mmCIF file of N, CA and C in Angstrom:
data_model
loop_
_atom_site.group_PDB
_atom_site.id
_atom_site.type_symbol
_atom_site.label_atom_id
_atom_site.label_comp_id
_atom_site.label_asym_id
_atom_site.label_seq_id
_atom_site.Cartn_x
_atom_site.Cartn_y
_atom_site.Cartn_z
ATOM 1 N N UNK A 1254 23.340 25.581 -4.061
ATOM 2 C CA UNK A 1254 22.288 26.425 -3.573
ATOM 3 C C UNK A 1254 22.277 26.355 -2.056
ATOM 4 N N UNK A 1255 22.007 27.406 -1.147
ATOM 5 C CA UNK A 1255 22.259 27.358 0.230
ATOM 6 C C UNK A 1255 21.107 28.245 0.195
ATOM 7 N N UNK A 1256 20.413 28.672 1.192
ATOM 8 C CA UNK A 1256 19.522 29.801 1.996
ATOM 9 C C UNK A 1256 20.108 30.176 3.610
ATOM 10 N N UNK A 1257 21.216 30.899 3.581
ATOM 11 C CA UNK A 1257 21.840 31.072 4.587
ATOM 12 C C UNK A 1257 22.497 30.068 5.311
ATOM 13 N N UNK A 1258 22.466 29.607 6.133
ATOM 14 C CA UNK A 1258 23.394 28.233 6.296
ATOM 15 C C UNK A 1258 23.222 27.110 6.247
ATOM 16 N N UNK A 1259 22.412 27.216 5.677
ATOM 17 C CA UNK A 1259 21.291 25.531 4.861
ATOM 18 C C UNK A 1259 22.177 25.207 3.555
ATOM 19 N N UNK A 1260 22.428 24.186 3.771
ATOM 20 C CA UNK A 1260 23.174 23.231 2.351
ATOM 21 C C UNK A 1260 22.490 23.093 1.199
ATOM 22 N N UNK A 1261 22.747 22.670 0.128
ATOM 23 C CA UNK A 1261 22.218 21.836 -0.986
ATOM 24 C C UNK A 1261 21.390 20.791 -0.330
ATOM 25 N N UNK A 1262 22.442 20.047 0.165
ATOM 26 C CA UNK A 1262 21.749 18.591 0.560
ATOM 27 C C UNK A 1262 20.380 18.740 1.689
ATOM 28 N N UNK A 1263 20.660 19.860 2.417
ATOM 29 C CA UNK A 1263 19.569 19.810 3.577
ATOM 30 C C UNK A 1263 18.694 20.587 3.098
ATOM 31 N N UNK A 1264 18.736 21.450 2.381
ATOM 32 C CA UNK A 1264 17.336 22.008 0.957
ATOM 33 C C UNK A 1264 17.153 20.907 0.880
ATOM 34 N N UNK A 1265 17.218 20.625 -0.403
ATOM 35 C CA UNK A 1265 16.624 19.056 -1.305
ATOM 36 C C UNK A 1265 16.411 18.113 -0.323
ATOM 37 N N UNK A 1266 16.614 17.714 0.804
ATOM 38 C CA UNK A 1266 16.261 16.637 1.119
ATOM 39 C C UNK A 1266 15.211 17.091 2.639
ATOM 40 N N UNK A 1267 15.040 18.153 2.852
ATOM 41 C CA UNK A 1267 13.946 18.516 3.634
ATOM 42 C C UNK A 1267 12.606 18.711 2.298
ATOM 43 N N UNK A 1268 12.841 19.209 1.221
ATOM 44 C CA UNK A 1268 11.602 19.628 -0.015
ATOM 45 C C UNK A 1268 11.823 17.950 -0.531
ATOM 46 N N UNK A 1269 12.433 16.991 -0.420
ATOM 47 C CA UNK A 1269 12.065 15.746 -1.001
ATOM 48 C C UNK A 1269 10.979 15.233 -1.734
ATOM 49 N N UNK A 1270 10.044 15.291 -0.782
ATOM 50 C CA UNK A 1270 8.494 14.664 -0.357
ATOM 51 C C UNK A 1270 7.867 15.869 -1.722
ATOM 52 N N UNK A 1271 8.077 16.844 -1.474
ATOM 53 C CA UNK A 1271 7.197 18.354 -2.121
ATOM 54 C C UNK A 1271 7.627 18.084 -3.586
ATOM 55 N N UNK A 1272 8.895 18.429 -3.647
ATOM 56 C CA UNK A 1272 9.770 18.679 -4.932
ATOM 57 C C UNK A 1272 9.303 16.670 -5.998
ATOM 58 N N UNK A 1273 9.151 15.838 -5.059
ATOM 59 C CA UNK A 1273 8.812 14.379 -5.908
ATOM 60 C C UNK A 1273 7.785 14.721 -6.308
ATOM 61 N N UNK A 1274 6.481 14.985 -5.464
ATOM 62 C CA UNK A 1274 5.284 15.317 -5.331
ATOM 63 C C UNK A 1274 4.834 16.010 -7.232
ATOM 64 N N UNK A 1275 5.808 17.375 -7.011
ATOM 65 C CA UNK A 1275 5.437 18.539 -8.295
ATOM 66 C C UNK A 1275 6.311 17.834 -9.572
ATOM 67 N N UNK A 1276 7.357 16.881 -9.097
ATOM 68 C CA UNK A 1276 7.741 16.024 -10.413
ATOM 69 C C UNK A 1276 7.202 15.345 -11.377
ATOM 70 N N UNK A 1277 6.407 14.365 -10.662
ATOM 71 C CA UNK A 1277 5.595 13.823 -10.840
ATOM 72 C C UNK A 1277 4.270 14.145 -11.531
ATOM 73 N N UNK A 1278 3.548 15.108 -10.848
ATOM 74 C CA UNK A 1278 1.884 14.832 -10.869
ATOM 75 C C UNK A 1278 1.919 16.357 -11.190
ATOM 76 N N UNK A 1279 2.824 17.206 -11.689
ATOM 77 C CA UNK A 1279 2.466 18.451 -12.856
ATOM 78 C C UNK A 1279 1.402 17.938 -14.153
ATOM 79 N N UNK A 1280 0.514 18.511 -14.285
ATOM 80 C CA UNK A 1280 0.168 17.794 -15.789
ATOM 81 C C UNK A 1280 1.186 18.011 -16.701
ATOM 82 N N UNK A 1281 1.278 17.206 -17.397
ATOM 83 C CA UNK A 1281 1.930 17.587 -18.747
ATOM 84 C C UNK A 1281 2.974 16.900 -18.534
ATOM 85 N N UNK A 1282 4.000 17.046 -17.264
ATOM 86 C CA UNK A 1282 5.164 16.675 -16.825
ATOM 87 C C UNK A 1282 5.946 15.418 -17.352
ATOM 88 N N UNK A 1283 5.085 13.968 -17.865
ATOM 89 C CA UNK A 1283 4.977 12.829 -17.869
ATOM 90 C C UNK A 1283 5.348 13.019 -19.317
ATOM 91 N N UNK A 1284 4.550 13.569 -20.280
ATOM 92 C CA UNK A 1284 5.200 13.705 -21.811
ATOM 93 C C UNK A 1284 5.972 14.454 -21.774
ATOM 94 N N UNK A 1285 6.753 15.370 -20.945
ATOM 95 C CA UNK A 1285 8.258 16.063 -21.277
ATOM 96 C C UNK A 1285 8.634 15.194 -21.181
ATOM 97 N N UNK A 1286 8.580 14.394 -19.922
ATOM 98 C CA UNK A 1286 9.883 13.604 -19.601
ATOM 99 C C UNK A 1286 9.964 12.670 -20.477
ATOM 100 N N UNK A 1287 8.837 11.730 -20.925
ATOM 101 C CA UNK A 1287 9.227 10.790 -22.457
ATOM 102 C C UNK A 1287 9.831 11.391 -23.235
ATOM 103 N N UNK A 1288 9.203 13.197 -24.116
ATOM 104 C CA UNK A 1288 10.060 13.327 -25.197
ATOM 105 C C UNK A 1288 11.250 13.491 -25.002
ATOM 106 N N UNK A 1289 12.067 14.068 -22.804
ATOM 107 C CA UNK A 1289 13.312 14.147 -23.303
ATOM 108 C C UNK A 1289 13.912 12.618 -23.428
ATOM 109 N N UNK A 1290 13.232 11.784 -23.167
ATOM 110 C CA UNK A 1290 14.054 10.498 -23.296
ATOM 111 C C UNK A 1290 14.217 9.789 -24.417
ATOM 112 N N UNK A 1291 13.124 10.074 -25.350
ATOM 113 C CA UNK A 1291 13.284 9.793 -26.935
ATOM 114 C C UNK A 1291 14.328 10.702 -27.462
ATOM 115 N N UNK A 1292 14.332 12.081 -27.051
ATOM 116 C CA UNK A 1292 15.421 13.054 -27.869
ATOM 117 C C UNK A 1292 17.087 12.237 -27.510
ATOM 118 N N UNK A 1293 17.172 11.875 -26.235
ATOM 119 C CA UNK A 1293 18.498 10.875 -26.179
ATOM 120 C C UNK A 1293 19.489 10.355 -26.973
ATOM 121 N N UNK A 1294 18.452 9.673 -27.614
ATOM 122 C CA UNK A 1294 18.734 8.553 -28.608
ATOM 123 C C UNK A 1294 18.851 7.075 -28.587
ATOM 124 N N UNK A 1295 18.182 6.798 -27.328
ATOM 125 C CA UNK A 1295 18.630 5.557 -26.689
ATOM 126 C C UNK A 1295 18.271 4.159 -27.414
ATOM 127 N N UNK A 1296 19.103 3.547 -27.216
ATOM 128 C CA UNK A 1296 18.551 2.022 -28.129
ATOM 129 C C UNK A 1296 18.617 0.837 -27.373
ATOM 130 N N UNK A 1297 17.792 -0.048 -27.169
ATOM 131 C CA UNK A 1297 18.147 -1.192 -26.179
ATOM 132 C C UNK A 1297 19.380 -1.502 -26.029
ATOM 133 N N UNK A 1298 19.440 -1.810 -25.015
ATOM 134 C CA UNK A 1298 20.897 -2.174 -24.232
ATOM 135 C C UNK A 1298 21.652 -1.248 -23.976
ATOM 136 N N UNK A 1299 21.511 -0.381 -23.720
ATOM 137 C CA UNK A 1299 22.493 1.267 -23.808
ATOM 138 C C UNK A 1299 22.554 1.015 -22.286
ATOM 139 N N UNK A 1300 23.370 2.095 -22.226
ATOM 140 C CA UNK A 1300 23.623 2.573 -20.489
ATOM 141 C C UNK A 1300 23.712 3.916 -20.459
ATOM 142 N N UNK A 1301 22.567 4.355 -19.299
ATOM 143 C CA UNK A 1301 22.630 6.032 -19.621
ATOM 144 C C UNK A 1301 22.864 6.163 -17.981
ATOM 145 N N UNK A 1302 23.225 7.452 -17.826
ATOM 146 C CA UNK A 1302 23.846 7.374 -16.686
ATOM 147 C C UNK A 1302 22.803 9.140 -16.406
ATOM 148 N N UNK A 1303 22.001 9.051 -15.429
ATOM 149 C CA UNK A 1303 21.524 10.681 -15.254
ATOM 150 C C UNK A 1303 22.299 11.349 -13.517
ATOM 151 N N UNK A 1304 23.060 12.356 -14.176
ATOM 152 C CA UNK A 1304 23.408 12.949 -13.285
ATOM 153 C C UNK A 1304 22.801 14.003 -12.205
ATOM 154 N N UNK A 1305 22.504 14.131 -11.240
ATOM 155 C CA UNK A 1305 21.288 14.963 -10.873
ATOM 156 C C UNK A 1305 20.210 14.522 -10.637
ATOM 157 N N UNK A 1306 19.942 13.061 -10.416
ATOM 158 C CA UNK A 1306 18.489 12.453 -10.766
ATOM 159 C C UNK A 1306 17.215 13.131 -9.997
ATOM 160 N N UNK A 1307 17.984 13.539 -8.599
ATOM 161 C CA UNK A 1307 16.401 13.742 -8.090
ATOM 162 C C UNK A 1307 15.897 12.677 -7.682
ATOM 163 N N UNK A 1308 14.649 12.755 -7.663
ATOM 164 C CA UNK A 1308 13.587 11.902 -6.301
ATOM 165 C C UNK A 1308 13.121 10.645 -7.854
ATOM 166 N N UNK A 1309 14.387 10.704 -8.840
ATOM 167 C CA UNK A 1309 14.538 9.709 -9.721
ATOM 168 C C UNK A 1309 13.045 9.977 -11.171
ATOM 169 N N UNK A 1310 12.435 10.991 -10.841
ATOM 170 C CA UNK A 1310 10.837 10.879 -11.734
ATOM 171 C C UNK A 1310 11.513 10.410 -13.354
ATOM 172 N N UNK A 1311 12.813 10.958 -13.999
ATOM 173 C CA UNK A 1311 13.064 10.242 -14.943
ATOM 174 C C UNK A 1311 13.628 9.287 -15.639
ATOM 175 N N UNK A 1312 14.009 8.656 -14.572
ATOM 176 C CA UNK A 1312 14.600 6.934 -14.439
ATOM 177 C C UNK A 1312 13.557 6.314 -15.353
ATOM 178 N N UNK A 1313 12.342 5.735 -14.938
ATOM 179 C CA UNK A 1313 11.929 5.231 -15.680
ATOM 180 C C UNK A 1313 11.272 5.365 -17.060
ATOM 181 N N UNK A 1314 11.498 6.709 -17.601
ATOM 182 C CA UNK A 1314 11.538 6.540 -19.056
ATOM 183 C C UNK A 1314 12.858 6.670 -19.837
ATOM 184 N N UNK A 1315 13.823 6.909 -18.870
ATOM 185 C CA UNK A 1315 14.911 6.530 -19.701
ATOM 186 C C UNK A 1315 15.361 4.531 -19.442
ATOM 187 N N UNK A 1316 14.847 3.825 -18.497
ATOM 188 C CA UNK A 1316 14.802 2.433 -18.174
ATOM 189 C C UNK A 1316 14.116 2.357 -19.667
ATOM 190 N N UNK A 1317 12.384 2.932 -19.799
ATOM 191 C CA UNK A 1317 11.704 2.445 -20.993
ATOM 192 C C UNK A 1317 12.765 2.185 -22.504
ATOM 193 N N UNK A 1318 13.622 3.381 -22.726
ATOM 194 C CA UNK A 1318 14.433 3.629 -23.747
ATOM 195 C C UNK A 1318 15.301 2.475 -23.680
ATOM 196 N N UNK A 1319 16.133 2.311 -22.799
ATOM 197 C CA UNK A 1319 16.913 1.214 -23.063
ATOM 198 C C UNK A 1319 16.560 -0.287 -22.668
ATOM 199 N N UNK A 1320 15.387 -0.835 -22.371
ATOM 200 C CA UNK A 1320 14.848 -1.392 -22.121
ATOM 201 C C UNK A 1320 15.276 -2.737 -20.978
ATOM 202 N N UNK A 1321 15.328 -3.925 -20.524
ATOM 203 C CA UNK A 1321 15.636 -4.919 -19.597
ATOM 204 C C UNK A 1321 16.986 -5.316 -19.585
ATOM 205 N N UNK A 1322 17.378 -4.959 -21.137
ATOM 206 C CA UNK A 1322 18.805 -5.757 -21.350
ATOM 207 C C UNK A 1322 19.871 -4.234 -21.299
ATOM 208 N N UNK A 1323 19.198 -3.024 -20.839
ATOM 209 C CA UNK A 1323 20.134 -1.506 -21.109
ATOM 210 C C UNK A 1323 20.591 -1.820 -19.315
ATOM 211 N N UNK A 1324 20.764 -0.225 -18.868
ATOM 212 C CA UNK A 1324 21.596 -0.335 -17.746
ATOM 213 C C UNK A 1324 21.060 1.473 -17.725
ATOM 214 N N UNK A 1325 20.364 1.400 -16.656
ATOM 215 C CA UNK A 1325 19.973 3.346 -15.844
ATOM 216 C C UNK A 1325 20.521 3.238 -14.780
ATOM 217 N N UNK A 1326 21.567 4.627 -14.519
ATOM 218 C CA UNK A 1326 22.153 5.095 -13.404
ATOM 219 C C UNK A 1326 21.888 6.429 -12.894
ATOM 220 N N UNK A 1327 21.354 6.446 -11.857
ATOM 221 C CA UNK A 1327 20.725 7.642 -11.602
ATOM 222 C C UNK A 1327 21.761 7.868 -10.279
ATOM 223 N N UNK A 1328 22.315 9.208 -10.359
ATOM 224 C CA UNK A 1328 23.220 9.564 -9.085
ATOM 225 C C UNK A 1328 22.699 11.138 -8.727
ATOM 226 N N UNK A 1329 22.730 11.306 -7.237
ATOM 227 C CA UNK A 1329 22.442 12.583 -6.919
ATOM 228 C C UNK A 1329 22.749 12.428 -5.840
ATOM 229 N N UNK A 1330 23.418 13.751 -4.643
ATOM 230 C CA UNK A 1330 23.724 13.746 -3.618
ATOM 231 C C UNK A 1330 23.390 14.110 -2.434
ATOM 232 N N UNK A 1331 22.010 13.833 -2.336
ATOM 233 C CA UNK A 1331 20.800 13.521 -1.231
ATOM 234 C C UNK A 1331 20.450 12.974 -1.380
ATOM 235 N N UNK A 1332 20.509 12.204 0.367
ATOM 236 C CA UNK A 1332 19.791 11.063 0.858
ATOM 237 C C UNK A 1332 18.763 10.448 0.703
ATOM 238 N N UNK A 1333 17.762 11.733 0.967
ATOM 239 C CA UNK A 1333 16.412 11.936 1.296
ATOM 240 C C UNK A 1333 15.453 11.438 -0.410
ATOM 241 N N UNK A 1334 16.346 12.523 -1.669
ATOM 242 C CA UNK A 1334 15.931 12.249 -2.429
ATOM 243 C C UNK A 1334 16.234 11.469 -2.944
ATOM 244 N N UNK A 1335 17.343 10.386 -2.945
ATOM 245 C CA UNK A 1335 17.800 9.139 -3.248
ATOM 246 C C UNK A 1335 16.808 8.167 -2.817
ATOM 247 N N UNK A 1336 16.572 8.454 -1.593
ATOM 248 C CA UNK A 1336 15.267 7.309 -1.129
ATOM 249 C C UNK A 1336 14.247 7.066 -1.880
ATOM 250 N N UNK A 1337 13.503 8.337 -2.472
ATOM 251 C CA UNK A 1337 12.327 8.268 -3.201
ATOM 252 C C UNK A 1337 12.719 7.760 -4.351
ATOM 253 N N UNK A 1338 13.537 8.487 -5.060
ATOM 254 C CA UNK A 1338 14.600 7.607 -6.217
ATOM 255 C C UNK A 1338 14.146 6.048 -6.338
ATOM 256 N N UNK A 1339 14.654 4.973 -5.297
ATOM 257 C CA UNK A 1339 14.938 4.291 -5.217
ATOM 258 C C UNK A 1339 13.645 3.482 -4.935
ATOM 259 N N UNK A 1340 12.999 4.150 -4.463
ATOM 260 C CA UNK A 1340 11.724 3.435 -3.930
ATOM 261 C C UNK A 1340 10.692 3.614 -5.526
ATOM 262 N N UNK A 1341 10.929 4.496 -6.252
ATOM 263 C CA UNK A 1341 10.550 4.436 -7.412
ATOM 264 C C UNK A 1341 10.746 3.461 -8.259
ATOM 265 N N UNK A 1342 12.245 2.722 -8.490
ATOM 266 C CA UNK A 1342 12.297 2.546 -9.488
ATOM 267 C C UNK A 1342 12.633 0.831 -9.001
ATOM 268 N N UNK A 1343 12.284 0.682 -7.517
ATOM 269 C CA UNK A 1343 12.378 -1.029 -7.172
ATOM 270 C C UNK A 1343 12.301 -1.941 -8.151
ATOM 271 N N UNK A 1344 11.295 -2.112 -8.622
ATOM 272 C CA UNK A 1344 11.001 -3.001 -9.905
ATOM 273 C C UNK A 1344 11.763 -3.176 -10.365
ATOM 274 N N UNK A 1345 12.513 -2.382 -11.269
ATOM 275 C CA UNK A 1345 13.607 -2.960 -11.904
ATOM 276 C C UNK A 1345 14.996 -3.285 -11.693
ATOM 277 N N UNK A 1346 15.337 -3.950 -12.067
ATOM 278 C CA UNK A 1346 16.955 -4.665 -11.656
ATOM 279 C C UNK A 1346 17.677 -4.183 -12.744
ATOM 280 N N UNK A 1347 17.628 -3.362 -13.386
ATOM 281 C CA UNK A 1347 18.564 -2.987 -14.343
ATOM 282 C C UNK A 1347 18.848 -1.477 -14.160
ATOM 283 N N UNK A 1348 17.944 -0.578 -12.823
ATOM 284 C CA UNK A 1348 18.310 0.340 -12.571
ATOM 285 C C UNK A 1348 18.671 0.306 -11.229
ATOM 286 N N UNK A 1349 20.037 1.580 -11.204
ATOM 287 C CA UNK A 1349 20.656 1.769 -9.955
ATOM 288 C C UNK A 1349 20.897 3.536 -9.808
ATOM 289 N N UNK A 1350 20.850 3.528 -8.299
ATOM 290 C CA UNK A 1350 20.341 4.699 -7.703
ATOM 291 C C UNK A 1350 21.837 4.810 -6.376
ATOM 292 N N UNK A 1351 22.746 5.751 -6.906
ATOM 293 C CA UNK A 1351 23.948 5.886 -5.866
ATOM 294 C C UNK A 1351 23.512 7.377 -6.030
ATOM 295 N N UNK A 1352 24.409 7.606 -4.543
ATOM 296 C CA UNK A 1352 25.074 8.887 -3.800
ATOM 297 C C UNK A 1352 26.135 8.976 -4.641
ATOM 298 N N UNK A 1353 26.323 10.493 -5.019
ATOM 299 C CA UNK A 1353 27.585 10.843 -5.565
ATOM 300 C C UNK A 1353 27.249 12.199 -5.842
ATOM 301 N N UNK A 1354 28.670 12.781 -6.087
ATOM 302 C CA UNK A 1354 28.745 14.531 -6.072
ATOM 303 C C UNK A 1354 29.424 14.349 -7.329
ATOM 304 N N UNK A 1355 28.478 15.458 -8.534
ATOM 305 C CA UNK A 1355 28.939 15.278 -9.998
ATOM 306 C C UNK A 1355 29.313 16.589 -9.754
ATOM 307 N N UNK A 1356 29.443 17.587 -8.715
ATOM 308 C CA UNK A 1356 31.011 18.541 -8.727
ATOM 309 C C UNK A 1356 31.946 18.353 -8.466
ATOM 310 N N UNK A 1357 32.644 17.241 -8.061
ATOM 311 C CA UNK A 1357 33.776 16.919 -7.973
ATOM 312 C C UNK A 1357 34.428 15.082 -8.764
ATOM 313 N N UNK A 1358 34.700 15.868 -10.061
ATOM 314 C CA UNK A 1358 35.149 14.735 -10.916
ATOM 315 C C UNK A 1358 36.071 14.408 -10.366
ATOM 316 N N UNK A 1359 36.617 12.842 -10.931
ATOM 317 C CA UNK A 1359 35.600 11.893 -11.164
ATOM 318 C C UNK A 1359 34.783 11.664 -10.079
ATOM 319 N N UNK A 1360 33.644 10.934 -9.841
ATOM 320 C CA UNK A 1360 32.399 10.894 -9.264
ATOM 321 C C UNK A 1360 32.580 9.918 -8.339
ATOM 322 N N UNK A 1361 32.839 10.787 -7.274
ATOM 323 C CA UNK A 1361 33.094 9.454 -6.122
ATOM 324 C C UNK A 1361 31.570 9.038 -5.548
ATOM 325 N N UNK A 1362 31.386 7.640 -5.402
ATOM 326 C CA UNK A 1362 30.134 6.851 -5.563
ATOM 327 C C UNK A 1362 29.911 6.305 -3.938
ATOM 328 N N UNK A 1363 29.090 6.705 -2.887
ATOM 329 C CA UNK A 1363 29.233 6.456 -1.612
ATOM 330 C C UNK A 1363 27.978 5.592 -1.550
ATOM 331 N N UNK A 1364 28.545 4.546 -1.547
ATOM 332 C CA UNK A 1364 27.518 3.282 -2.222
ATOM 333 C C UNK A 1364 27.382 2.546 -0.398
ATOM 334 N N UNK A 1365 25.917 1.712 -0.009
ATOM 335 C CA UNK A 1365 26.126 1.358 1.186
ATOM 336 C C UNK A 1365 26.300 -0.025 1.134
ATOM 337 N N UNK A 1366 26.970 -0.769 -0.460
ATOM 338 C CA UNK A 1366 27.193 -2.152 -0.463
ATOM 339 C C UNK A 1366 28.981 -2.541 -1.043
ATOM 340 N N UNK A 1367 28.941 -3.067 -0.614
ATOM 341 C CA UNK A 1367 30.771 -2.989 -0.915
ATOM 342 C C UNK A 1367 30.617 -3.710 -2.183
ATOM 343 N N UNK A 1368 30.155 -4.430 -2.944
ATOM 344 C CA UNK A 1368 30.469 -4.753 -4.365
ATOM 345 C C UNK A 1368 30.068 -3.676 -5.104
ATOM 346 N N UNK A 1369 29.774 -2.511 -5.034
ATOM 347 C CA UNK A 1369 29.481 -1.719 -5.959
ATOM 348 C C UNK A 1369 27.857 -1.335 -6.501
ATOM 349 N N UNK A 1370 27.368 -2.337 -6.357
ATOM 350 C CA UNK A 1370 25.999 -2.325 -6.253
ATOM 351 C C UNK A 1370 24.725 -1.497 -4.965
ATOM 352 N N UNK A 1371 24.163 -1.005 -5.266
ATOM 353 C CA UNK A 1371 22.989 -0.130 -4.489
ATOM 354 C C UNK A 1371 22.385 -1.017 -3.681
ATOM 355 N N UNK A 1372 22.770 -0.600 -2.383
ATOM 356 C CA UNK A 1372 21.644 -1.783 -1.730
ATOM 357 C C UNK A 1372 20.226 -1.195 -1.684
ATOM 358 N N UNK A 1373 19.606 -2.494 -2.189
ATOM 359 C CA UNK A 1373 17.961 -2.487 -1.701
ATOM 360 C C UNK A 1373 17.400 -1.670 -0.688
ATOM 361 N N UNK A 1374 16.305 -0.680 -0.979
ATOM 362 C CA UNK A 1374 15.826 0.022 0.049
ATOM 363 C C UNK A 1374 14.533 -0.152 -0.049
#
């Protein structure tokens, strides 16, 4: 998506703040996002991987699904909305929040910690 010579990334990550904002705190919004995470199928210990995450709003009911001992990967390729992402889902240590472009397979992962792991934000 572009609006004349505006990027993907510089859309989404100038509407960050807005676009988390209407994720979030839509009514109703909160039971889609459970039922899509029950429709899944997820069972403790799983590893789900969401491509596209966004400012992350459904990380943590797919975390709920697979619970402490699963594994949530949330990748999307803004900054801006990676931040909120990430700042969402601190609490848990079993979810991780990378940079990556899921148009160009395989998914190169522009991670800012050299073991592979998301650094803390």
């Amino acid at each position: 998506m572009t609006t004349g010579s505006e990027s993907a990334q510089e859309f989404y990550g100038r509407w960050a703040r807005l676009y988390d904002l209407i994720a979030r705190r839509t009514p109703g919004i909160a039971r889609l996002r459970e039922r899509a995470a029950v429709a899944c199928r997820l069972e403790p210990g799983d590893t789900v991987v969401e491509m596209g995450c966004g400012t992350g709003a459904n990380l943590p009911f797919l975390r709920e699904r697979v619970g402490p001992e699963g594994t949530v990967i949330g990748i999307d390729f803004t900054r801006p909305v990676l931040e909120r992402a990430r700042a969402a889902t601190a609490a848990y240590d079993n979810v991780h929040v990378l940079q990556g472009d899921a148009t160009r397979p395989p998914v190169g992962l522009e991670d800012d910690d050299k073991d592979g792991v998301p650094a803390a934000e």
